[in-house]
Amino acid sequence: MFVSGGLIPSYILITNLSLTDTIWAMVLPGAVSVYNLIVVRSYFESSIPEELIESAVVDGASYFDIFRLIIFPLSKPIIAVMALFYGIGHWNQFFNALLYLNDRDKYPLQMILREILVIQDMSSNPNLNVTGEMAEFIYSQQQLGQVIKYGVMIVSTLPIIIIYPFLQRYFVKGVMVGAIKG
């Protein structure tokens, strides 16, 4: 299927496969994207010449050798692009954890960040009648919550910020070559 069946069929499928409260409930629903497969296919069609593979066959190379020595080295840009797409997609994903995980010990970092943000928003209710000392305590707790919230945001984006410069040159080359028909 080119598009997802929807939220309810996906939930029923994951539940019937007994994948709730497992890491597989987080990994499998987003394991393959049809859009990314189309990008990879068009990359292979446009950037790896058929003549190169034919000459390797004439020289007596096996299919494994053709893949290992010709196709794999030429496809490093698209592998880097797909690793970046899938890595960021899974790194930022919290909704599957919200649906499929019940055990808080298995929550990903983004789910913890979501909880911190929701608790922070709930604690800043202006409709409470409080005394001066209690208001000061609530204010200090809100300030601490803000610091924790921003700290978790920085920690959650830091790995992507560190990895992106190494993959950026492949990213531009891989996406552009896969999109241009030659």
PDB file of C-alpha atoms in Angstrom:
ATOM      1  CA  MET A   1       0.000   0.000   0.000  1.00  0.00           C
ATOM      2  CA  PHE A   2       1.298   3.427  -0.889  1.00  0.00           C
ATOM      3  CA  VAL A   3      -0.438   5.146   2.003  1.00  0.00           C
ATOM      4  CA  SER A   4      -1.098   3.990   5.522  1.00  0.00           C
ATOM      5  CA  GLY A   5      -4.325   2.204   6.359  1.00  0.00           C
ATOM      6  CA  GLY A   6      -4.898   4.672   9.185  1.00  0.00           C
ATOM      7  CA  LEU A   7      -4.568   4.848  12.923  1.00  0.00           C
ATOM      8  CA  ILE A   8      -7.218   2.310  13.929  1.00  0.00           C
ATOM      9  CA  PRO A   9      -6.092  -0.533  11.604  1.00  0.00           C
ATOM     10  CA  SER A  10      -2.475   0.072  12.633  1.00  0.00           C
ATOM     11  CA  TYR A  11      -3.399  -0.097  16.311  1.00  0.00           C
ATOM     12  CA  ILE A  12      -5.428  -3.276  15.796  1.00  0.00           C
ATOM     13  CA  LEU A  13      -2.552  -4.856  13.860  1.00  0.00           C
ATOM     14  CA  ILE A  14       0.064  -4.012  16.503  1.00  0.00           C
ATOM     15  CA  THR A  15      -2.248  -5.237  19.265  1.00  0.00           C
ATOM     16  CA  ASN A  16      -3.106  -8.502  17.460  1.00  0.00           C
ATOM     17  CA  LEU A  17       0.581  -9.173  16.832  1.00  0.00           C
ATOM     18  CA  SER A  18       1.175  -8.758  20.608  1.00  0.00           C
ATOM     19  CA  LEU A  19       3.730  -6.033  20.028  1.00  0.00           C
ATOM     20  CA  THR A  20       2.374  -3.579  22.596  1.00  0.00           C
ATOM     21  CA  ASP A  21       4.894  -2.679  25.300  1.00  0.00           C
ATOM     22  CA  THR A  22       7.801  -3.836  23.124  1.00  0.00           C
ATOM     23  CA  ILE A  23      10.479  -2.013  21.165  1.00  0.00           C
ATOM     24  CA  TRP A  24       9.038  -3.516  17.968  1.00  0.00           C
ATOM     25  CA  ALA A  25       5.901  -1.423  18.374  1.00  0.00           C
ATOM     26  CA  MET A  26       8.156   1.606  18.017  1.00  0.00           C
ATOM     27  CA  VAL A  27      10.312   0.323  15.141  1.00  0.00           C
ATOM     28  CA  LEU A  28       8.066  -1.675  12.808  1.00  0.00           C
ATOM     29  CA  PRO A  29       5.279   0.835  11.972  1.00  0.00           C
ATOM     30  CA  GLY A  30       7.790   3.282  10.494  1.00  0.00           C
ATOM     31  CA  ALA A  31      10.345   0.777   9.202  1.00  0.00           C
ATOM     32  CA  VAL A  32       9.740   1.375   5.480  1.00  0.00           C
ATOM     33  CA  SER A  33       8.318   4.422   3.766  1.00  0.00           C
ATOM     34  CA  VAL A  34       7.015   4.132   0.223  1.00  0.00           C
ATOM     35  CA  TYR A  35       8.200   7.660  -0.550  1.00  0.00           C
ATOM     36  CA  ASN A  36      11.735   6.777   0.535  1.00  0.00           C
ATOM     37  CA  LEU A  37      11.649   3.609  -1.578  1.00  0.00           C
ATOM     38  CA  ILE A  38      10.686   5.675  -4.623  1.00  0.00           C
ATOM     39  CA  VAL A  39      13.562   8.082  -3.936  1.00  0.00           C
ATOM     40  CA  VAL A  40      16.027   5.168  -3.614  1.00  0.00           C
ATOM     41  CA  ARG A  41      14.719   3.523  -6.781  1.00  0.00           C
ATOM     42  CA  SER A  42      15.034   6.703  -8.795  1.00  0.00           C
ATOM     43  CA  TYR A  43      18.550   7.191  -7.412  1.00  0.00           C
ATOM     44  CA  PHE A  44      19.591   3.729  -8.585  1.00  0.00           C
ATOM     45  CA  GLU A  45      18.007   4.261 -11.995  1.00  0.00           C
ATOM     46  CA  SER A  46      19.649   7.616 -12.587  1.00  0.00           C
ATOM     47  CA  SER A  47      23.080   7.310 -11.000  1.00  0.00           C
ATOM     48  CA  ILE A  48      24.304   3.741 -11.539  1.00  0.00           C
ATOM     49  CA  PRO A  49      24.908   3.084 -15.230  1.00  0.00           C
ATOM     50  CA  GLU A  50      23.673  -0.264 -16.546  1.00  0.00           C
ATOM     51  CA  GLU A  51      26.844  -0.559 -18.644  1.00  0.00           C
ATOM     52  CA  LEU A  52      28.964  -0.661 -15.485  1.00  0.00           C
ATOM     53  CA  ILE A  53      27.035  -3.656 -14.177  1.00  0.00           C
ATOM     54  CA  GLU A  54      27.111  -5.356 -17.585  1.00  0.00           C
ATOM     55  CA  SER A  55      30.888  -4.949 -17.803  1.00  0.00           C
ATOM     56  CA  ALA A  56      31.268  -6.502 -14.344  1.00  0.00           C
ATOM     57  CA  VAL A  57      29.146  -9.471 -15.456  1.00  0.00           C
ATOM     58  CA  VAL A  58      31.282  -9.864 -18.593  1.00  0.00           C
ATOM     59  CA  ASP A  59      34.396  -9.803 -16.404  1.00  0.00           C
ATOM     60  CA  GLY A  60      32.955 -12.688 -14.383  1.00  0.00           C
ATOM     61  CA  ALA A  61      31.856 -10.917 -11.215  1.00  0.00           C
ATOM     62  CA  SER A  62      29.183 -12.595  -9.120  1.00  0.00           C
ATOM     63  CA  TYR A  63      26.041 -10.736  -8.033  1.00  0.00           C
ATOM     64  CA  PHE A  64      27.483 -10.363  -4.556  1.00  0.00           C
ATOM     65  CA  ASP A  65      30.730  -8.904  -5.960  1.00  0.00           C
ATOM     66  CA  ILE A  66      28.778  -6.507  -8.168  1.00  0.00           C
ATOM     67  CA  PHE A  67      26.838  -5.307  -5.150  1.00  0.00           C
ATOM     68  CA  ARG A  68      29.864  -5.117  -2.838  1.00  0.00           C
ATOM     69  CA  LEU A  69      32.357  -3.568  -5.258  1.00  0.00           C
ATOM     70  CA  ILE A  70      30.205  -1.422  -7.561  1.00  0.00           C
ATOM     71  CA  ILE A  71      26.684  -0.706  -6.329  1.00  0.00           C
ATOM     72  CA  PHE A  72      27.382  -0.239  -2.614  1.00  0.00           C
ATOM     73  CA  PRO A  73      30.243   2.295  -3.028  1.00  0.00           C
ATOM     74  CA  LEU A  74      28.214   4.280  -5.563  1.00  0.00           C
ATOM     75  CA  SER A  75      25.162   4.343  -3.308  1.00  0.00           C
ATOM     76  CA  LYS A  76      26.776   5.873  -0.205  1.00  0.00           C
ATOM     77  CA  PRO A  77      24.950   9.195  -0.728  1.00  0.00           C
ATOM     78  CA  ILE A  78      21.502   7.596  -0.801  1.00  0.00           C
ATOM     79  CA  ILE A  79      22.332   5.365   2.168  1.00  0.00           C
ATOM     80  CA  ALA A  80      23.382   8.451   4.140  1.00  0.00           C
ATOM     81  CA  VAL A  81      20.213  10.304   3.125  1.00  0.00           C
ATOM     82  CA  MET A  82      17.952   7.408   4.095  1.00  0.00           C
ATOM     83  CA  ALA A  83      19.816   6.931   7.380  1.00  0.00           C
ATOM     84  CA  LEU A  84      19.264  10.612   8.128  1.00  0.00           C
ATOM     85  CA  PHE A  85      15.574  10.514   7.129  1.00  0.00           C
ATOM     86  CA  TYR A  86      14.812   7.397   9.151  1.00  0.00           C
ATOM     87  CA  GLY A  87      17.043   8.387  12.046  1.00  0.00           C
ATOM     88  CA  ILE A  88      15.396  11.769  12.503  1.00  0.00           C
ATOM     89  CA  GLY A  89      11.967  10.262  11.938  1.00  0.00           C
ATOM     90  CA  HIS A  90      12.415   7.656  14.655  1.00  0.00           C
ATOM     91  CA  TRP A  91      14.247  10.072  16.954  1.00  0.00           C
ATOM     92  CA  ASN A  92      11.404  12.604  16.903  1.00  0.00           C
ATOM     93  CA  GLN A  93       8.635  10.037  17.155  1.00  0.00           C
ATOM     94  CA  PHE A  94       6.552  10.110  20.297  1.00  0.00           C
ATOM     95  CA  PHE A  95       3.081   9.266  19.037  1.00  0.00           C
ATOM     96  CA  ASN A  96       3.727   5.525  18.666  1.00  0.00           C
ATOM     97  CA  ALA A  97       5.042   5.484  22.230  1.00  0.00           C
ATOM     98  CA  LEU A  98       1.898   7.257  23.342  1.00  0.00           C
ATOM     99  CA  LEU A  99      -0.233   4.591  21.642  1.00  0.00           C
ATOM    100  CA  TYR A 100       1.665   1.357  22.153  1.00  0.00           C
ATOM    101  CA  LEU A 101       3.759   1.698  25.327  1.00  0.00           C
ATOM    102  CA  ASN A 102       2.250   1.462  28.786  1.00  0.00           C
ATOM    103  CA  ASP A 103       5.458   0.963  30.769  1.00  0.00           C
ATOM    104  CA  ARG A 104       7.108   4.312  31.586  1.00  0.00           C
ATOM    105  CA  ASP A 105      10.529   2.642  31.733  1.00  0.00           C
ATOM    106  CA  LYS A 106      10.319   2.008  27.981  1.00  0.00           C
ATOM    107  CA  TYR A 107       9.408   5.566  26.996  1.00  0.00           C
ATOM    108  CA  PRO A 108      11.736   7.240  24.477  1.00  0.00           C
ATOM    109  CA  LEU A 109      13.265  10.624  25.209  1.00  0.00           C
ATOM    110  CA  GLN A 110      10.662  12.472  23.140  1.00  0.00           C
ATOM    111  CA  MET A 111       7.868  11.005  25.260  1.00  0.00           C
ATOM    112  CA  ILE A 112       9.614  12.164  28.442  1.00  0.00           C
ATOM    113  CA  LEU A 113       9.980  15.629  26.885  1.00  0.00           C
ATOM    114  CA  ARG A 114       6.279  15.620  26.034  1.00  0.00           C
ATOM    115  CA  GLU A 115       5.397  14.742  29.633  1.00  0.00           C
ATOM    116  CA  ILE A 116       7.590  17.552  30.949  1.00  0.00           C
ATOM    117  CA  LEU A 117       5.930  20.037  28.599  1.00  0.00           C
ATOM    118  CA  VAL A 118       2.422  18.881  29.514  1.00  0.00           C
ATOM    119  CA  ILE A 119       3.146  18.978  33.257  1.00  0.00           C
ATOM    120  CA  GLN A 120       4.672  22.455  32.877  1.00  0.00           C
ATOM    121  CA  ASP A 121       1.562  23.701  31.066  1.00  0.00           C
ATOM    122  CA  MET A 122      -0.744  22.188  33.663  1.00  0.00           C
ATOM    123  CA  SER A 123       1.170  23.689  36.581  1.00  0.00           C
ATOM    124  CA  SER A 124       0.888  27.230  35.215  1.00  0.00           C
ATOM    125  CA  ASN A 125      -2.841  27.517  35.915  1.00  0.00           C
ATOM    126  CA  PRO A 126      -3.587  31.182  36.775  1.00  0.00           C
ATOM    127  CA  ASN A 127      -6.991  30.394  38.346  1.00  0.00           C
ATOM    128  CA  LEU A 128      -5.559  29.176  41.654  1.00  0.00           C
ATOM    129  CA  ASN A 129      -6.143  31.251  44.822  1.00  0.00           C
ATOM    130  CA  VAL A 130      -2.836  31.149  46.677  1.00  0.00           C
ATOM    131  CA  THR A 131      -1.089  33.073  49.410  1.00  0.00           C
ATOM    132  CA  GLY A 132       2.101  35.064  48.932  1.00  0.00           C
ATOM    133  CA  GLU A 133       4.404  32.328  50.266  1.00  0.00           C
ATOM    134  CA  MET A 134       2.705  29.672  48.192  1.00  0.00           C
ATOM    135  CA  ALA A 135       2.846  31.883  45.093  1.00  0.00           C
ATOM    136  CA  GLU A 136       6.591  32.277  45.593  1.00  0.00           C
ATOM    137  CA  PHE A 137       6.972  28.501  45.854  1.00  0.00           C
ATOM    138  CA  ILE A 138       4.878  27.949  42.725  1.00  0.00           C
ATOM    139  CA  TYR A 139       6.925  30.564  40.865  1.00  0.00           C
ATOM    140  CA  SER A 140      10.204  28.873  41.843  1.00  0.00           C
ATOM    141  CA  GLN A 141       8.811  25.514  40.729  1.00  0.00           C
ATOM    142  CA  GLN A 142       7.766  27.013  37.396  1.00  0.00           C
ATOM    143  CA  GLN A 143      11.237  28.471  36.912  1.00  0.00           C
ATOM    144  CA  LEU A 144      12.790  25.078  37.680  1.00  0.00           C
ATOM    145  CA  GLY A 145      10.350  23.468  35.256  1.00  0.00           C
ATOM    146  CA  GLN A 146      11.366  25.931  32.542  1.00  0.00           C
ATOM    147  CA  VAL A 147      15.061  25.144  33.062  1.00  0.00           C
ATOM    148  CA  ILE A 148      14.405  21.412  32.938  1.00  0.00           C
ATOM    149  CA  LYS A 149      12.219  21.804  29.848  1.00  0.00           C
ATOM    150  CA  TYR A 150      14.838  23.738  27.905  1.00  0.00           C
ATOM    151  CA  GLY A 151      17.604  21.426  29.072  1.00  0.00           C
ATOM    152  CA  VAL A 152      15.729  18.369  27.821  1.00  0.00           C
ATOM    153  CA  MET A 153      15.060  20.121  24.509  1.00  0.00           C
ATOM    154  CA  ILE A 154      18.767  20.772  24.032  1.00  0.00           C
ATOM    155  CA  VAL A 155      19.712  17.221  25.012  1.00  0.00           C
ATOM    156  CA  SER A 156      17.098  15.793  22.646  1.00  0.00           C
ATOM    157  CA  THR A 157      18.318  17.797  19.637  1.00  0.00           C
ATOM    158  CA  LEU A 158      22.048  17.512  20.328  1.00  0.00           C
ATOM    159  CA  PRO A 159      22.613  14.089  18.684  1.00  0.00           C
ATOM    160  CA  ILE A 160      20.965  15.212  15.446  1.00  0.00           C
ATOM    161  CA  ILE A 161      22.943  18.456  15.468  1.00  0.00           C
ATOM    162  CA  ILE A 162      26.170  16.477  15.908  1.00  0.00           C
ATOM    163  CA  ILE A 163      25.402  13.899  13.193  1.00  0.00           C
ATOM    164  CA  TYR A 164      23.973  16.233  10.542  1.00  0.00           C
ATOM    165  CA  PRO A 165      27.225  17.991   9.477  1.00  0.00           C
ATOM    166  CA  PHE A 166      28.830  14.628   8.682  1.00  0.00           C
ATOM    167  CA  LEU A 167      25.894  13.554   6.509  1.00  0.00           C
ATOM    168  CA  GLN A 168      25.066  16.945   4.992  1.00  0.00           C
ATOM    169  CA  ARG A 169      27.294  16.585   1.920  1.00  0.00           C
ATOM    170  CA  TYR A 170      25.675  13.229   1.113  1.00  0.00           C
ATOM    171  CA  PHE A 171      22.248  14.675   1.831  1.00  0.00           C
ATOM    172  CA  VAL A 172      22.434  17.358  -0.850  1.00  0.00           C
ATOM    173  CA  LYS A 173      24.033  15.023  -3.399  1.00  0.00           C
ATOM    174  CA  GLY A 174      21.725  12.065  -2.705  1.00  0.00           C
ATOM    175  CA  VAL A 175      18.447  13.915  -2.864  1.00  0.00           C
ATOM    176  CA  MET A 176      19.354  15.921  -5.968  1.00  0.00           C
ATOM    177  CA  VAL A 177      20.719  12.970  -7.955  1.00  0.00           C
ATOM    178  CA  GLY A 178      17.688  10.844  -7.121  1.00  0.00           C
ATOM    179  CA  ALA A 179      15.341  13.602  -8.247  1.00  0.00           C
ATOM    180  CA  ILE A 180      16.933  14.452 -11.597  1.00  0.00           C
ATOM    181  CA  LYS A 181      16.110  12.315 -14.604  1.00  0.00           C
ATOM    182  CA  GLY A 182      19.154  11.910 -16.795  1.00  0.00           C
TER     183      GLY A 182
END
